[in-house]
Tab-separated table of C-alpha atoms in Angstrom:
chain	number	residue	atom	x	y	z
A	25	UNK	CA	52.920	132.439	38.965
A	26	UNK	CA	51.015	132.451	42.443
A	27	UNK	CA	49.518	129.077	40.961
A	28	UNK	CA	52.513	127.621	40.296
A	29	UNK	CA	53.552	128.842	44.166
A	30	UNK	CA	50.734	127.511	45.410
A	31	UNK	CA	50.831	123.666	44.305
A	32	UNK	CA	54.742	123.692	45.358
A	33	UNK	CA	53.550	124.158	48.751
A	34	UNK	CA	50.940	121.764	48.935
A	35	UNK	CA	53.618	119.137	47.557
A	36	UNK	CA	56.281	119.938	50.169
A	37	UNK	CA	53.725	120.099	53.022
A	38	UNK	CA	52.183	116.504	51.577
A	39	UNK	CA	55.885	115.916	51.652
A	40	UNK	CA	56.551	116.698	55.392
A	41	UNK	CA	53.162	115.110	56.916
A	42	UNK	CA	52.445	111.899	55.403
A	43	UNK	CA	56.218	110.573	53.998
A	44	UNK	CA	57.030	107.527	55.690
A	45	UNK	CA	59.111	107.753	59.038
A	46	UNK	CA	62.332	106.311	58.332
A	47	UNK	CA	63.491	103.344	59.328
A	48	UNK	CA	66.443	103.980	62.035
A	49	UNK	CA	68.845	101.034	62.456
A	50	UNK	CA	68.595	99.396	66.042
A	51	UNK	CA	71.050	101.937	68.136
A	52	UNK	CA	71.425	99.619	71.099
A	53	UNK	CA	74.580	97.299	70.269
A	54	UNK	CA	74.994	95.888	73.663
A	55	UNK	CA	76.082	92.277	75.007
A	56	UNK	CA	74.807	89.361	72.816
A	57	UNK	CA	71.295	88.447	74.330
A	58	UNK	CA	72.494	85.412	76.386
A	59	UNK	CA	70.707	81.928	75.776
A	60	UNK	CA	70.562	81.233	79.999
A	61	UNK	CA	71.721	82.666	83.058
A	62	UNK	CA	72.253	81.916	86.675
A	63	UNK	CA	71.131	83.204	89.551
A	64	UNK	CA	73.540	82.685	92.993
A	65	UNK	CA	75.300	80.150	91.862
A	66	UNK	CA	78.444	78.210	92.468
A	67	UNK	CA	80.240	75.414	90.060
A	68	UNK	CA	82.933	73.504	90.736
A	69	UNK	CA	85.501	72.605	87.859
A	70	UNK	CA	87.556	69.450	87.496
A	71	UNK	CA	90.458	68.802	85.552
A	72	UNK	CA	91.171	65.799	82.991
A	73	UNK	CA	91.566	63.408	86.294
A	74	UNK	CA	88.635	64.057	88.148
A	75	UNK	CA	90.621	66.800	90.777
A	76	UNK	CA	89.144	69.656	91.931
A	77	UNK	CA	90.376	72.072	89.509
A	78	UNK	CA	88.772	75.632	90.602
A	79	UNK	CA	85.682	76.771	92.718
A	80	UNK	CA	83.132	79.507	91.594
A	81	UNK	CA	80.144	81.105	93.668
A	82	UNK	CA	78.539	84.343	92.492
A	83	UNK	CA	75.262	85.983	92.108
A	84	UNK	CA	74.975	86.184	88.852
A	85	UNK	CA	76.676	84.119	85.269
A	86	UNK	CA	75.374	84.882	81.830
A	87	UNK	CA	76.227	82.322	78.968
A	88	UNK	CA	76.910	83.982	75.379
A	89	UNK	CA	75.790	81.435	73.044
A	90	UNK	CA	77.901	82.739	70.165
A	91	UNK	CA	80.949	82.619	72.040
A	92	UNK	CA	79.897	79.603	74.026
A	93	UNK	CA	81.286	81.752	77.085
A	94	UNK	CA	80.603	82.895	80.314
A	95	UNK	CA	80.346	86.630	81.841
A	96	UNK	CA	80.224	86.767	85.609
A	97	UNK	CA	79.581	89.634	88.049
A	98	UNK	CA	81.431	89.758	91.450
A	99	UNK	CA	83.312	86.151	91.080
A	100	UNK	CA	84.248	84.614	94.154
A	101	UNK	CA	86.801	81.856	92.371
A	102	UNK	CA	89.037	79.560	94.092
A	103	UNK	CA	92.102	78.417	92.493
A	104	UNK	CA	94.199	75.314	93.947
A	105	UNK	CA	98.033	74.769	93.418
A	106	UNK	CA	100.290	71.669	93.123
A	107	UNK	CA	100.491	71.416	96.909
A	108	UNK	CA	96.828	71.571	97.276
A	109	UNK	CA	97.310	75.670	98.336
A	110	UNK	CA	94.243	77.805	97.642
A	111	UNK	CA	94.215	81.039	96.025
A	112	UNK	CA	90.588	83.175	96.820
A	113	UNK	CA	90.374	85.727	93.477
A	114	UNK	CA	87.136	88.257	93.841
A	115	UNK	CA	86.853	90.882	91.450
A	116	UNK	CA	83.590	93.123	89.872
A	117	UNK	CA	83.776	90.822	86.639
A	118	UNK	CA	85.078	87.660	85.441
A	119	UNK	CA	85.254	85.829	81.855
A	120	UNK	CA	85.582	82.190	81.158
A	121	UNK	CA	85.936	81.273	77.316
A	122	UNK	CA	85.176	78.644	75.714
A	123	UNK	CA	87.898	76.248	76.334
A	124	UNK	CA	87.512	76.708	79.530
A	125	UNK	CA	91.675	77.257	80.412
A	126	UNK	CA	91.834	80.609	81.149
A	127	UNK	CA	89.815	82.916	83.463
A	128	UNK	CA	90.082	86.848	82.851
A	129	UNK	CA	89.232	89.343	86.170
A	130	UNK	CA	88.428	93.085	85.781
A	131	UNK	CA	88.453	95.586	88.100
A	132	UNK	CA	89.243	95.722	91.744
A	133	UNK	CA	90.815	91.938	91.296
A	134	UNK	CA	92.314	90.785	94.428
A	135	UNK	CA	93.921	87.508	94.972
A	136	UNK	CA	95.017	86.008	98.054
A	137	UNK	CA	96.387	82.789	99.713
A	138	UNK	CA	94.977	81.221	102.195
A	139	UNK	CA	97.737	80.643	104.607
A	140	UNK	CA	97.910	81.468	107.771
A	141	UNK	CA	101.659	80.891	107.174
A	142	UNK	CA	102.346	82.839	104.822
A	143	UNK	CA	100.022	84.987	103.433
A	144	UNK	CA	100.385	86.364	100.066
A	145	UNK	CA	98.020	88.894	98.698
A	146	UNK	CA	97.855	90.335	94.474
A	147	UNK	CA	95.884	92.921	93.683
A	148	UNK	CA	95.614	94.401	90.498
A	149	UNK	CA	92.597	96.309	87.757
A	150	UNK	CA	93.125	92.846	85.673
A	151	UNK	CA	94.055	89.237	86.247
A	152	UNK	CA	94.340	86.593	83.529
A	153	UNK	CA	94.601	83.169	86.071
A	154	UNK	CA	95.441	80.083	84.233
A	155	UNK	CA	94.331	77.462	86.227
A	156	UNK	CA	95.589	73.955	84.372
A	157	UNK	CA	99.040	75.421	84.619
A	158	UNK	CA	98.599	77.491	87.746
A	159	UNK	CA	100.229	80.747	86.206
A	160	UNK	CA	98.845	84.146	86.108
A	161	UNK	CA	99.808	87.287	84.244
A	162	UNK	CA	98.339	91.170	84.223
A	163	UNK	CA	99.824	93.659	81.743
A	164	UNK	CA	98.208	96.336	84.227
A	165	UNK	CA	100.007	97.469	87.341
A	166	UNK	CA	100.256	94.907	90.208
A	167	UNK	CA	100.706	95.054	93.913
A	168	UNK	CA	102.293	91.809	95.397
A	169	UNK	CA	102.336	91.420	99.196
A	170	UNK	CA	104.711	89.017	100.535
A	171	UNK	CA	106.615	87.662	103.575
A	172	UNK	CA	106.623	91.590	104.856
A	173	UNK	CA	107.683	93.111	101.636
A	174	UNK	CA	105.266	95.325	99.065
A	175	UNK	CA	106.219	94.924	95.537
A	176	UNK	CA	104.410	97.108	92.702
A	177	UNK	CA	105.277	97.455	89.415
A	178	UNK	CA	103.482	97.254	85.618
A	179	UNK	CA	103.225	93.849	83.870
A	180	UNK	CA	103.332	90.918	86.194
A	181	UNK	CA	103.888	86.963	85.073
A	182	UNK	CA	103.502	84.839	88.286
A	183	UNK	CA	103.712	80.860	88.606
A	184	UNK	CA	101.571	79.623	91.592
A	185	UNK	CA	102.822	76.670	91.774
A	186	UNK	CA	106.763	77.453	92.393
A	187	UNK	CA	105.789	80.877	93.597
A	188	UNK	CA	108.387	82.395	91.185
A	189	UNK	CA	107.311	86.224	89.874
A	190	UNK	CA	108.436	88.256	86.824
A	191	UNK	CA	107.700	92.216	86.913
A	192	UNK	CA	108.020	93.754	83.858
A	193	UNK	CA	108.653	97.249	84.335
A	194	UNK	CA	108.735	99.911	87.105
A	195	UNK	CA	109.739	98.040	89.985
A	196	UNK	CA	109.364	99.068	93.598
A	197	UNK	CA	109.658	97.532	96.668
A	198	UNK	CA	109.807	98.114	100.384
A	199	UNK	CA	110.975	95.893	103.008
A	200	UNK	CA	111.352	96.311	106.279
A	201	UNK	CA	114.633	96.558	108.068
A	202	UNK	CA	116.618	93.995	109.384
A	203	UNK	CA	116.077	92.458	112.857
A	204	UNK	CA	116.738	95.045	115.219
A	205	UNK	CA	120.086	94.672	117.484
B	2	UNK	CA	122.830	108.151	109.236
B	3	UNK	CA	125.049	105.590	109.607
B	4	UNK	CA	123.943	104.134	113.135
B	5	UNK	CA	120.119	104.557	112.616
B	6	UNK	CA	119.811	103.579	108.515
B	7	UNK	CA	119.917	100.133	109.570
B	8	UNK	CA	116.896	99.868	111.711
B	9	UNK	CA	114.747	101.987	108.699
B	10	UNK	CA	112.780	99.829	106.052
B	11	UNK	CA	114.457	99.402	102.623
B	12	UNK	CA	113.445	100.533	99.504
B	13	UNK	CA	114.225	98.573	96.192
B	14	UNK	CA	113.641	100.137	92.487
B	15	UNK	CA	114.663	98.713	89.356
B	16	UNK	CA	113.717	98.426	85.590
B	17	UNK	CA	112.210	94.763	85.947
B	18	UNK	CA	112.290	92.533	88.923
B	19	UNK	CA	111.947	88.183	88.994
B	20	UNK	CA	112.546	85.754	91.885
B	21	UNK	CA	110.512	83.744	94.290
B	22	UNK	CA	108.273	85.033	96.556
B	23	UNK	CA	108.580	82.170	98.705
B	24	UNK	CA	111.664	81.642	99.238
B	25	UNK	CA	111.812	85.559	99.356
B	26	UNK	CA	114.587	86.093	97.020
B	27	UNK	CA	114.208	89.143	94.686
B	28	UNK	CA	116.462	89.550	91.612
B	29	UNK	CA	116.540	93.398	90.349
B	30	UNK	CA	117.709	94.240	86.924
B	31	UNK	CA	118.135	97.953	85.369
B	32	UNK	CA	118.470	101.573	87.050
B	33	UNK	CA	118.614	99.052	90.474
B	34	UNK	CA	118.396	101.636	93.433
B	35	UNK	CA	118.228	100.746	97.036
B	36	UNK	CA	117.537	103.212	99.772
B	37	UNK	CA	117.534	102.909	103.346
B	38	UNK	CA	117.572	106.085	105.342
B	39	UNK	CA	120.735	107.819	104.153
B	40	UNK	CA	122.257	104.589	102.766
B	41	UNK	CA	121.814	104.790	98.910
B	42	UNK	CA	123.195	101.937	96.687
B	43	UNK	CA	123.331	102.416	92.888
B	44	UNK	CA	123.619	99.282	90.591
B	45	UNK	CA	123.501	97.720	87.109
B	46	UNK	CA	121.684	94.609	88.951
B	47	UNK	CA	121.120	93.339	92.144
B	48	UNK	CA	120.150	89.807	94.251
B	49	UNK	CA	118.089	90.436	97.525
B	50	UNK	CA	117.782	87.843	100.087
B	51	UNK	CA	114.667	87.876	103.209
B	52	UNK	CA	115.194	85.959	105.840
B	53	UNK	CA	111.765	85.283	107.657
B	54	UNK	CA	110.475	88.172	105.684
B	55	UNK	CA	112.922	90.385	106.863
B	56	UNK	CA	116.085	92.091	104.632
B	57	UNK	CA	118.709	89.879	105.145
B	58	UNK	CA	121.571	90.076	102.564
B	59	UNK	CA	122.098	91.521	99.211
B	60	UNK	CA	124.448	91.743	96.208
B	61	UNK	CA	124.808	94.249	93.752
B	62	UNK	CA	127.055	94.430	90.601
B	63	UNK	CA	127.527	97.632	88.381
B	64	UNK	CA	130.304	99.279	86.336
B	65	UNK	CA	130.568	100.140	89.100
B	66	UNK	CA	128.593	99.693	92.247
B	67	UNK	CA	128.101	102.950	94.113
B	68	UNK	CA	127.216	103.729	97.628
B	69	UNK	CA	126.580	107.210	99.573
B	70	UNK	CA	125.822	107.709	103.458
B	71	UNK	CA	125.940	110.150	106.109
B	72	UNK	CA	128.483	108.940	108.917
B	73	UNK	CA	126.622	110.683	112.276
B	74	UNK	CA	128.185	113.650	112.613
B	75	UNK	CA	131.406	113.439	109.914
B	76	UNK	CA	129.662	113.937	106.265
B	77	UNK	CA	129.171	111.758	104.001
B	78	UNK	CA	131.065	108.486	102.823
B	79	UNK	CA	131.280	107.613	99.079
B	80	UNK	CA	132.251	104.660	97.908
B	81	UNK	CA	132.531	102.577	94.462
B	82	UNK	CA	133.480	98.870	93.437
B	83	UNK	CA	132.343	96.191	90.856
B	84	UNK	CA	130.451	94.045	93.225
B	85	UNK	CA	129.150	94.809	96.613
B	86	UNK	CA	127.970	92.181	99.166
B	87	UNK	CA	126.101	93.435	102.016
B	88	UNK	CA	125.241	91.938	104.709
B	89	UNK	CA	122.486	93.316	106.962
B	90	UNK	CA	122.666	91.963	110.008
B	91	UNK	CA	125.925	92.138	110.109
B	92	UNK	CA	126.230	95.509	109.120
B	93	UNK	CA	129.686	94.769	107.156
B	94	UNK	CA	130.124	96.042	103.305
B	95	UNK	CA	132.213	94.309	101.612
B	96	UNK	CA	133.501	95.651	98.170
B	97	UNK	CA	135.429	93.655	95.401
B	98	UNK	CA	136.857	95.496	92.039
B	99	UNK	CA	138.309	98.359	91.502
B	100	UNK	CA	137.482	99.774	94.938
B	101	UNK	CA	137.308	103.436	96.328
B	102	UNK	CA	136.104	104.791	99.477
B	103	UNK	CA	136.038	108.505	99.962
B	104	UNK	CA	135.539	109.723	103.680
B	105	UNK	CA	136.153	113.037	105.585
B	106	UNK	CA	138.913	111.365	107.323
B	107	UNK	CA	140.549	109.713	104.160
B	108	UNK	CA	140.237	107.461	101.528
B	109	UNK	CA	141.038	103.920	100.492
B	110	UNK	CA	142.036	102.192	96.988
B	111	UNK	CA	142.371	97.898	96.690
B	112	UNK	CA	140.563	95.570	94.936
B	113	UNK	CA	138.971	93.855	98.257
B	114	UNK	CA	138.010	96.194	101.406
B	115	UNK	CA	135.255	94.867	104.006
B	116	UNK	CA	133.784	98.100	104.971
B	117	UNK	CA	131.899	98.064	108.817
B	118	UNK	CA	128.744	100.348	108.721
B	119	UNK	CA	128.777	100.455	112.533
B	120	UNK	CA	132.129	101.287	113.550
B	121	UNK	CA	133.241	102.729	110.246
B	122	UNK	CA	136.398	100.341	110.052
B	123	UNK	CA	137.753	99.330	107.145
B	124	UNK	CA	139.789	96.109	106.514
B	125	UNK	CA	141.504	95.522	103.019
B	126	UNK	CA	142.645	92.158	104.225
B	127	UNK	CA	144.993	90.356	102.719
B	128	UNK	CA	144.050	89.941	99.084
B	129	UNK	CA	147.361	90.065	97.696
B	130	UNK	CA	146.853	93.237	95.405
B	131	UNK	CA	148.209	96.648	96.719
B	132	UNK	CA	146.088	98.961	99.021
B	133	UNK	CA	146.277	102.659	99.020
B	134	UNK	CA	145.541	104.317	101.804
B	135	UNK	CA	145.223	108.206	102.433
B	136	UNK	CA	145.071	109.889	105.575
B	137	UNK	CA	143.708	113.652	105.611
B	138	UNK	CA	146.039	115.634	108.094
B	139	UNK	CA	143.737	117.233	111.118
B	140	UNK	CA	142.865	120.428	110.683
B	141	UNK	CA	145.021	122.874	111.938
B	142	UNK	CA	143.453	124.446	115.361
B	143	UNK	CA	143.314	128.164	115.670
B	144	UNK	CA	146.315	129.741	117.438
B	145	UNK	CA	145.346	133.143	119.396
């Protein structure tokens, strides 16, 4: 019996100090390794006709093969309307996808005209800007200054062009009062 | 109250908002509430119209429209209508449908009264339909 004991342990401890260590699978899923990158960089975009269709410096744009996109930390873009009106967007991240017609901000995304007329200013966690039709929409809540007035709400559709707004729920504003007698 | 609401900034909620924020005109649809000091408006939907950025004129339609304020020193005022234009700089109210105005002093019924937020006055014009008009008797003054 203490025979029989003593080859079961020499099997388990065989067992425990020479098996094989397993082969884990790779734990690290992050971003698809991208094929280039740039360093403090800017690119400008034209449309089908040549024109200057947006302006984009940052220090940093990674290209994802796969998706034959582009990741971009702190984005300084410039947009430019119909009447030749630029639109400064900065924001922590920005994504441009493959066809190149839409560009998506994340966090702290603040866009403003440049008009010393009449300054407008957007800010909002997440701004999808597309440029070829000069619209942008959020589904996140927006803050839209404007000729005096502060509009917020949640869900935002906004044409750049003929500066006409939709806010989809939760609207607020504040103006201020009339002119005084 | 009434003589200081005007000169406070306005506040605007709604359900969903559109317009142009050029041109400054704000359209308000659902729940629309605007406050201004002790002015309070209460709509189905509403049009708001800046003027050099500032609050120029509105419109509000409801079923009905209603307003509340505090008239310095004399309560409050409630009134109620289908549509209500109001014009800021003006200061003049004016109230179309089915209209009622409720004041301390006494109230009003017509289907067109142009209601002035400075003086208080109220003019049902000539519109054609009838006018009601009821004037609370002074309280009586203690005899010793």
């Amino acid at each position: 019996m203490f025979i029989l004991l003593l080859i079961g342990a020499v099997i388990t401890s065989y067992w425990v100090w020479f098996r094989p260590e397993p082969v884990l699978p790779d734990a690290f899923v992050g971003p698809p390794r991208s094929d280039y990158e740039l360093g403090q960089f800017d690119m400008q975009v034209f449309d089908d006709n040549g024109k200057l269709s947006y302006y984009v410096e940052a220090p940093r744009l990674s290209r994802d093969a796969q998706r034959e996109s582009f990741t971009i930390d702190r984005p300084r873009v410039r947009l430019y309307d119909q009447r030749e009106q630029n639109w400064l967007i900065t924001a922590k991240s920005g994504y441009i996808d493959v066809k190149a017609d839409r560009i998506d901000f994340d966090q702290n995304v603040v866009m403003q005209r440049d008009s010393n007329v009449d300054p407008m200013r957007f800010k909002s966690d997440q701004i999808t800007a597309f440029h070829k039709e000069g619209r942008v929409e959020t589904a996140t809540p927006i803050e839209i200054k404007a000729r005096g007035a502060t509009l917020t709400g949640t869900g935002l559709k906004a044409n750049l062009n003929d500066k006409t707004y939709v806010i989809e729920k939760d609207f607020h504003a504040t103006m201020p009062p009339a002119r005084s007698r | 109250g009434q003589s200081t609401d005007r000169e406070l900034p306005m506040s605007l909620k709604s359900d969903t908002s559109n317009g142009n924020l050029e041109e400054g005109r704000v359209t308000l649809a659902g729940n629309v509430e605007i406050t201004q000091g002790s002015l309070i408006i209460r709509a189905n939907s509403g049009e708001i119209l800046q003027v050099d950025g500032r609050f120029d004129r509105a419109n509000f339609d409801g079923t009905p429209v209603t307003i509340e304020q505090d008239i310095d020193g004399q309560g409050k005022l409630h009134a109620e209508a289908k549509r209500v234009e109001y014009q800021v700089e003006k200061e003049v109210i004016t109230l179309i449908g089915g209209v009622k105005i409720d004041r301390p002093r006494g109230s009003m019924r017509g289907e067109r009264i142009v209601y002035n937020l400075a003086t208080g006055d109220m003019d049902a014009g000539n519109s054609g339909s009838r006018v009601e008009l009821i004037i609370q008797p002074k309280p009586k003054t203690k005899t010793n």
